[in-house]
Amino acid sequence: MALMAGMRVPARAVFRPWTWLPGRAFGRTEAAARGGVGARSFGSQRVLVEPDPAAGIAVMKLKNPPVNSLSLELLTELVINLEKLENDKTFRGIILTSDCPGVFSAGLDLTEMCGKNPAHYAEYWKAMQELWLRLYLSNLVLIAAINGASPAGGCLISLTCDYRVLADNPKYVIGLNETLLGIVAPFWFQDTLMNTIGHRASEHALQLGSLFPPAEALQVGMVDKVVPEDQVQSTALSVMAQWLSIPDHARQLTKNMMRKPTADRLVKQRDSDIQNFVSFISRDSIQKSLQVYLGKLREKKG
């Protein structure tokens, strides 16, 4: 959830179809700008993809300012861009990062969960499930270059990746802090965390809604490496090279064997999970809590 104090939740915008975008350097990636073999950046309104076909990787940037809240549109666009890269055999890995300064993702967009009808809540939660399943079971190597705060849904997205690099900034906290807003993290959020840091540490963190600064996140195992902020991207690229040195078929089969049982839990219960979410989020007490929180965000914005 977008639970970080001081973070504003952006209003939803109209979804725009897939569009080709100019790269940062006159339509070229950084690799091309340096003289390497590059390709034009592409993406959609809220996602920018900077491909490097020669290296077989792409950098996928969330760009839903101000805090990359996971709106229905952003969830949809992430799935579309991920599918495009997975279907192009040129690419073997993705570095997932943020285009918004100081924040990786503030989590679920609370405006999608407040004051809407049950059909909308169901559509939104199905989109969240779909993104998690696509990321968690992706055959590509996924490296999270976490260059900002990453609470709740932002943390979940990073946990689906194969490796996490976090910038060493005390403001860049990470964790599943849903309980702070009176909301319960679904079982598949919990499973993802338990598979990363273990049962006892997860039980403690989930109940308290803990947000870990970099050193603590590294100690508990929520991230794999903490580096200076200006080294996050280069470190992610270095880690990616190590992962891509492993034969794809062996790595992919191993990943699938490790993760499929967890994913299957959700696949078998998708409809009931959606129903539970809609029922829970529609409660008067939850709606009032969300309204109060969003009101505080608007006051801070004002």
Coordinates of C-alpha atoms in Angstrom, one line a residue:
M1 CA 0.0 0.0 0.0
A2 CA 1.1 3.6 -0.4
L3 CA 1.6 4.0 3.3
M4 CA 4.7 6.2 3.5
A5 CA 4.1 9.4 5.4
G6 CA 4.6 12.4 3.1
M7 CA 4.1 10.4 -0.1
R8 CA 1.4 11.6 -2.3
V9 CA -0.9 9.3 -4.2
P10 CA -1.3 10.5 -7.8
A11 CA -4.7 10.7 -9.5
R12 CA -5.4 8.1 -12.1
A13 CA -4.8 9.0 -15.7
V14 CA -6.4 7.7 -18.9
F15 CA -4.6 4.6 -20.2
R16 CA -2.7 5.2 -23.4
P17 CA -2.0 2.5 -25.9
W18 CA 1.5 1.2 -26.5
T19 CA 3.7 3.8 -28.0
W20 CA 7.2 4.1 -29.1
L21 CA 9.2 6.7 -27.2
P22 CA 12.4 8.6 -27.9
G23 CA 15.3 7.5 -25.8
R24 CA 17.2 9.8 -23.5
A25 CA 19.9 10.5 -26.0
F26 CA 18.0 11.3 -29.2
G27 CA 16.3 7.9 -29.3
R28 CA 19.3 5.9 -28.2
T29 CA 20.0 3.9 -25.1
E30 CA 23.0 4.8 -22.9
A31 CA 24.8 1.9 -24.5
A32 CA 24.3 3.4 -27.9
A33 CA 25.3 6.8 -26.7
R34 CA 28.6 5.3 -25.5
G35 CA 29.2 3.9 -28.9
G36 CA 27.9 0.4 -28.2
V37 CA 25.2 -1.5 -30.0
G38 CA 21.9 0.0 -28.8
A39 CA 18.3 0.2 -29.7
R40 CA 15.5 2.8 -29.4
S41 CA 13.8 3.0 -26.0
F42 CA 10.2 2.0 -26.0
G43 CA 7.4 1.6 -23.5
S44 CA 4.1 3.2 -22.6
Q45 CA 2.9 6.2 -20.6
R46 CA 4.0 4.9 -17.2
V47 CA 6.8 2.4 -18.1
L48 CA 10.0 3.2 -20.0
V49 CA 12.1 0.3 -21.4
E50 CA 15.7 1.0 -22.3
P51 CA 16.9 -2.1 -24.3
D52 CA 20.5 -3.3 -24.9
P53 CA 20.1 -6.1 -27.4
A54 CA 23.8 -6.7 -27.6
A55 CA 23.9 -7.5 -23.9
G56 CA 20.6 -9.3 -24.0
I57 CA 19.1 -7.1 -21.2
A58 CA 16.7 -4.3 -20.8
V59 CA 16.2 -1.7 -18.1
M60 CA 12.5 -1.2 -17.2
K61 CA 11.7 2.0 -15.4
L62 CA 8.5 2.8 -13.5
K63 CA 7.5 6.3 -14.2
N64 CA 4.2 7.0 -12.6
P65 CA 5.0 10.2 -10.6
P66 CA 5.2 11.3 -8.0
V67 CA 5.6 8.0 -6.2
N68 CA 5.0 5.2 -8.7
S69 CA 1.8 4.1 -7.0
L70 CA 0.6 0.9 -8.6
S71 CA -2.5 2.2 -10.4
L72 CA -4.6 -0.1 -12.6
E73 CA -3.0 1.5 -15.6
L74 CA 0.6 1.0 -14.3
L75 CA -0.1 -2.7 -13.4
T76 CA -1.5 -3.2 -16.9
E77 CA 1.4 -1.5 -18.7
L78 CA 4.0 -3.4 -16.7
V79 CA 2.5 -6.7 -17.8
I80 CA 2.4 -5.6 -21.4
N81 CA 6.0 -4.5 -21.4
L82 CA 7.1 -7.6 -19.6
E83 CA 5.3 -9.8 -22.1
K84 CA 6.9 -7.9 -25.0
L85 CA 10.4 -8.5 -23.6
E86 CA 9.7 -12.2 -22.8
N87 CA 8.4 -12.8 -26.3
D88 CA 11.6 -11.3 -27.8
K89 CA 14.3 -14.0 -27.5
T90 CA 17.0 -11.3 -27.7
F91 CA 16.4 -10.5 -24.1
R92 CA 17.5 -12.8 -21.2
G93 CA 17.3 -10.3 -18.3
I94 CA 15.6 -7.2 -17.0
I95 CA 16.7 -4.6 -14.5
L96 CA 13.7 -3.2 -12.8
T97 CA 14.1 0.3 -11.3
S98 CA 12.4 3.7 -10.9
D99 CA 12.4 6.9 -12.9
C100 CA 10.9 8.8 -9.9
P101 CA 13.6 10.3 -7.6
G102 CA 13.6 9.0 -4.1
V103 CA 11.0 6.3 -4.5
F104 CA 11.0 2.8 -6.1
S105 CA 7.3 2.4 -5.6
A106 CA 5.0 3.5 -2.8
G107 CA 2.8 0.4 -3.4
L108 CA -0.8 -0.1 -4.2
D109 CA -2.7 3.0 -5.4
L110 CA -5.2 3.7 -2.5
T111 CA -7.4 5.7 -4.8
E112 CA -8.1 2.5 -6.7
M113 CA -9.4 1.0 -3.4
C114 CA -11.5 3.8 -2.0
G115 CA -14.9 5.0 -3.1
K116 CA -15.2 2.7 -6.1
N117 CA -17.6 -0.2 -6.8
P118 CA -17.0 -3.9 -6.2
A119 CA -16.5 -4.5 -9.9
H120 CA -13.6 -2.0 -10.0
Y121 CA -12.0 -3.5 -6.9
A122 CA -12.2 -7.0 -8.5
E123 CA -10.6 -5.7 -11.7
Y124 CA -7.8 -4.0 -9.8
W125 CA -7.0 -7.0 -7.7
K126 CA -7.0 -9.3 -10.7
A127 CA -4.4 -7.0 -12.3
M128 CA -2.3 -7.1 -9.2
Q129 CA -2.4 -10.9 -9.1
E130 CA -1.5 -11.0 -12.8
L131 CA 1.6 -8.8 -12.4
W132 CA 2.8 -10.8 -9.4
L133 CA 2.4 -14.1 -11.3
R134 CA 4.2 -12.8 -14.4
L135 CA 7.1 -11.4 -12.4
Y136 CA 7.4 -14.3 -10.0
L137 CA 7.4 -17.0 -12.7
S138 CA 9.3 -15.1 -15.4
N139 CA 12.0 -17.1 -17.2
L140 CA 14.0 -13.9 -17.5
V141 CA 16.6 -12.9 -14.9
L142 CA 15.0 -10.1 -12.9
I143 CA 17.2 -7.8 -10.9
A144 CA 15.6 -5.0 -8.8
A145 CA 17.7 -1.8 -8.7
I146 CA 15.9 -0.2 -5.7
N147 CA 16.7 3.5 -5.9
G148 CA 14.2 4.7 -3.5
A149 CA 11.7 3.9 -0.8
S150 CA 9.8 0.6 -1.3
P151 CA 6.9 0.0 1.1
A152 CA 4.1 -2.6 0.7
G153 CA 3.4 -3.3 -2.9
G154 CA 6.7 -1.8 -4.0
C155 CA 8.4 -4.2 -1.7
L156 CA 6.4 -7.1 -3.1
I157 CA 7.5 -6.3 -6.7
S158 CA 11.1 -6.2 -5.6
L159 CA 10.7 -9.6 -3.8
T160 CA 9.5 -11.2 -7.0
C161 CA 12.9 -10.5 -8.5
D162 CA 15.9 -12.9 -8.5
Y163 CA 18.2 -10.4 -6.8
R164 CA 17.8 -7.0 -5.1
V165 CA 20.3 -4.1 -4.9
L166 CA 19.3 -1.3 -2.6
A167 CA 20.7 2.2 -2.4
D168 CA 22.3 3.1 0.9
N169 CA 20.1 5.9 2.0
P170 CA 18.3 5.8 5.4
K171 CA 15.2 7.2 3.8
Y172 CA 14.9 4.3 1.4
V173 CA 13.0 1.9 3.7
I174 CA 11.5 -1.4 2.5
G175 CA 8.9 -3.8 3.9
L176 CA 5.3 -5.0 3.9
N177 CA 3.7 -2.5 6.2
E178 CA 0.0 -3.1 5.5
T179 CA -0.9 -3.6 9.1
L180 CA -0.1 0.1 9.8
L181 CA -3.2 1.0 7.8
G182 CA -5.3 -1.8 9.3
I183 CA -5.0 -3.9 6.2
V184 CA -3.9 -7.5 6.1
A185 CA -1.2 -8.6 3.6
P186 CA -2.7 -11.4 1.4
F187 CA -1.3 -14.9 1.7
W188 CA 0.7 -14.6 -1.5
F189 CA 2.3 -11.4 -0.2
Q190 CA 3.2 -13.4 3.0
D191 CA 4.5 -16.4 1.1
T192 CA 6.8 -14.3 -1.1
L193 CA 8.3 -12.7 2.0
M194 CA 8.6 -16.0 3.9
N195 CA 10.4 -17.5 0.9
T196 CA 12.9 -14.7 1.1
I197 CA 13.6 -14.1 4.8
G198 CA 12.1 -17.1 6.6
H199 CA 9.0 -17.7 8.7
R200 CA 9.9 -16.2 12.0
A201 CA 11.4 -13.0 10.6
S202 CA 8.3 -12.7 8.3
E203 CA 5.9 -13.2 11.1
H204 CA 7.6 -10.5 13.1
A205 CA 7.8 -8.0 10.2
L206 CA 4.3 -8.6 8.9
Q207 CA 2.6 -8.2 12.3
L208 CA 4.5 -5.0 13.1
G209 CA 4.3 -3.6 9.6
S210 CA 8.1 -3.1 9.8
L211 CA 9.9 -0.9 7.3
F212 CA 13.6 -1.7 7.2
P213 CA 16.3 0.9 6.4
P214 CA 19.1 -0.5 4.1
A215 CA 21.4 -2.0 6.8
E216 CA 18.6 -3.8 8.5
A217 CA 17.1 -4.9 5.2
L218 CA 20.4 -6.5 4.3
Q219 CA 20.8 -8.1 7.7
V220 CA 17.4 -9.8 7.6
G221 CA 17.9 -10.9 3.9
M222 CA 15.2 -8.7 2.3
V223 CA 17.8 -7.3 -0.1
D224 CA 21.0 -9.0 -1.3
K225 CA 23.3 -6.0 -1.5
V226 CA 23.4 -2.4 -0.3
V227 CA 25.6 0.1 -2.3
P228 CA 26.1 3.8 -2.6
E229 CA 23.2 5.4 -4.4
D230 CA 25.3 6.3 -7.5
Q231 CA 26.4 2.6 -7.8
V232 CA 23.0 0.9 -7.8
Q233 CA 22.7 0.7 -11.6
S234 CA 26.3 -0.4 -12.2
T235 CA 26.0 -3.0 -9.5
A236 CA 22.8 -4.4 -10.9
L237 CA 24.5 -4.7 -14.3
S238 CA 27.5 -6.5 -12.7
V239 CA 25.1 -8.9 -10.9
M240 CA 23.2 -9.5 -14.1
A241 CA 26.3 -10.6 -15.9
Q242 CA 26.9 -13.2 -13.2
W243 CA 23.4 -14.6 -13.5
L244 CA 23.5 -14.6 -17.3
S245 CA 26.7 -16.7 -17.2
I246 CA 24.5 -19.6 -16.2
P247 CA 22.9 -21.7 -19.0
D248 CA 19.3 -20.4 -19.3
H249 CA 17.6 -23.8 -19.4
A250 CA 19.2 -25.0 -16.1
R251 CA 18.6 -21.7 -14.3
Q252 CA 15.0 -21.4 -15.6
L253 CA 14.1 -25.0 -14.6
T254 CA 15.6 -24.5 -11.2
K255 CA 13.7 -21.3 -10.7
N256 CA 10.4 -22.8 -11.8
M257 CA 10.9 -25.8 -9.4
M258 CA 11.6 -23.5 -6.5
R259 CA 8.7 -21.0 -7.2
K260 CA 5.9 -22.9 -8.9
P261 CA 4.4 -24.4 -5.7
T262 CA 4.0 -20.9 -4.2
A263 CA 2.5 -19.5 -7.5
D264 CA 0.2 -22.5 -7.7
R265 CA -1.3 -21.6 -4.3
L266 CA -2.6 -18.3 -5.8
V267 CA -3.5 -19.8 -9.2
K268 CA -5.8 -22.3 -7.5
Q269 CA -7.4 -19.6 -5.4
R270 CA -7.5 -16.6 -7.6
D271 CA -11.3 -16.2 -7.6
S272 CA -11.7 -16.6 -3.9
D273 CA -8.7 -14.3 -3.3
I274 CA -10.4 -11.6 -5.4
Q275 CA -13.7 -12.2 -3.5
N276 CA -11.9 -11.9 -0.2
F277 CA -10.2 -8.7 -1.2
V278 CA -13.4 -7.1 -2.5
S279 CA -15.3 -8.1 0.7
F280 CA -12.5 -6.8 2.9
I281 CA -11.9 -3.5 1.1
S282 CA -15.6 -2.8 0.9
R283 CA -16.1 -2.8 4.7
D284 CA -17.2 0.5 6.0
S285 CA -14.4 0.5 8.6
I286 CA -11.7 0.0 5.9
Q287 CA -13.2 2.6 3.6
K288 CA -13.2 5.1 6.5
S289 CA -9.6 4.3 7.3
L290 CA -8.6 4.8 3.7
Q291 CA -10.5 8.0 3.4
V292 CA -8.8 9.4 6.6
Y293 CA -5.3 8.4 5.2
L294 CA -6.0 9.9 1.8
G295 CA -7.3 13.0 3.5
K296 CA -4.0 13.4 5.4
L297 CA -2.1 12.9 2.1
R298 CA -4.1 15.7 0.5
E299 CA -3.4 18.0 3.5
K300 CA 0.3 17.4 3.2
K301 CA 0.1 18.1 -0.5
G302 CA -1.7 21.3 0.2

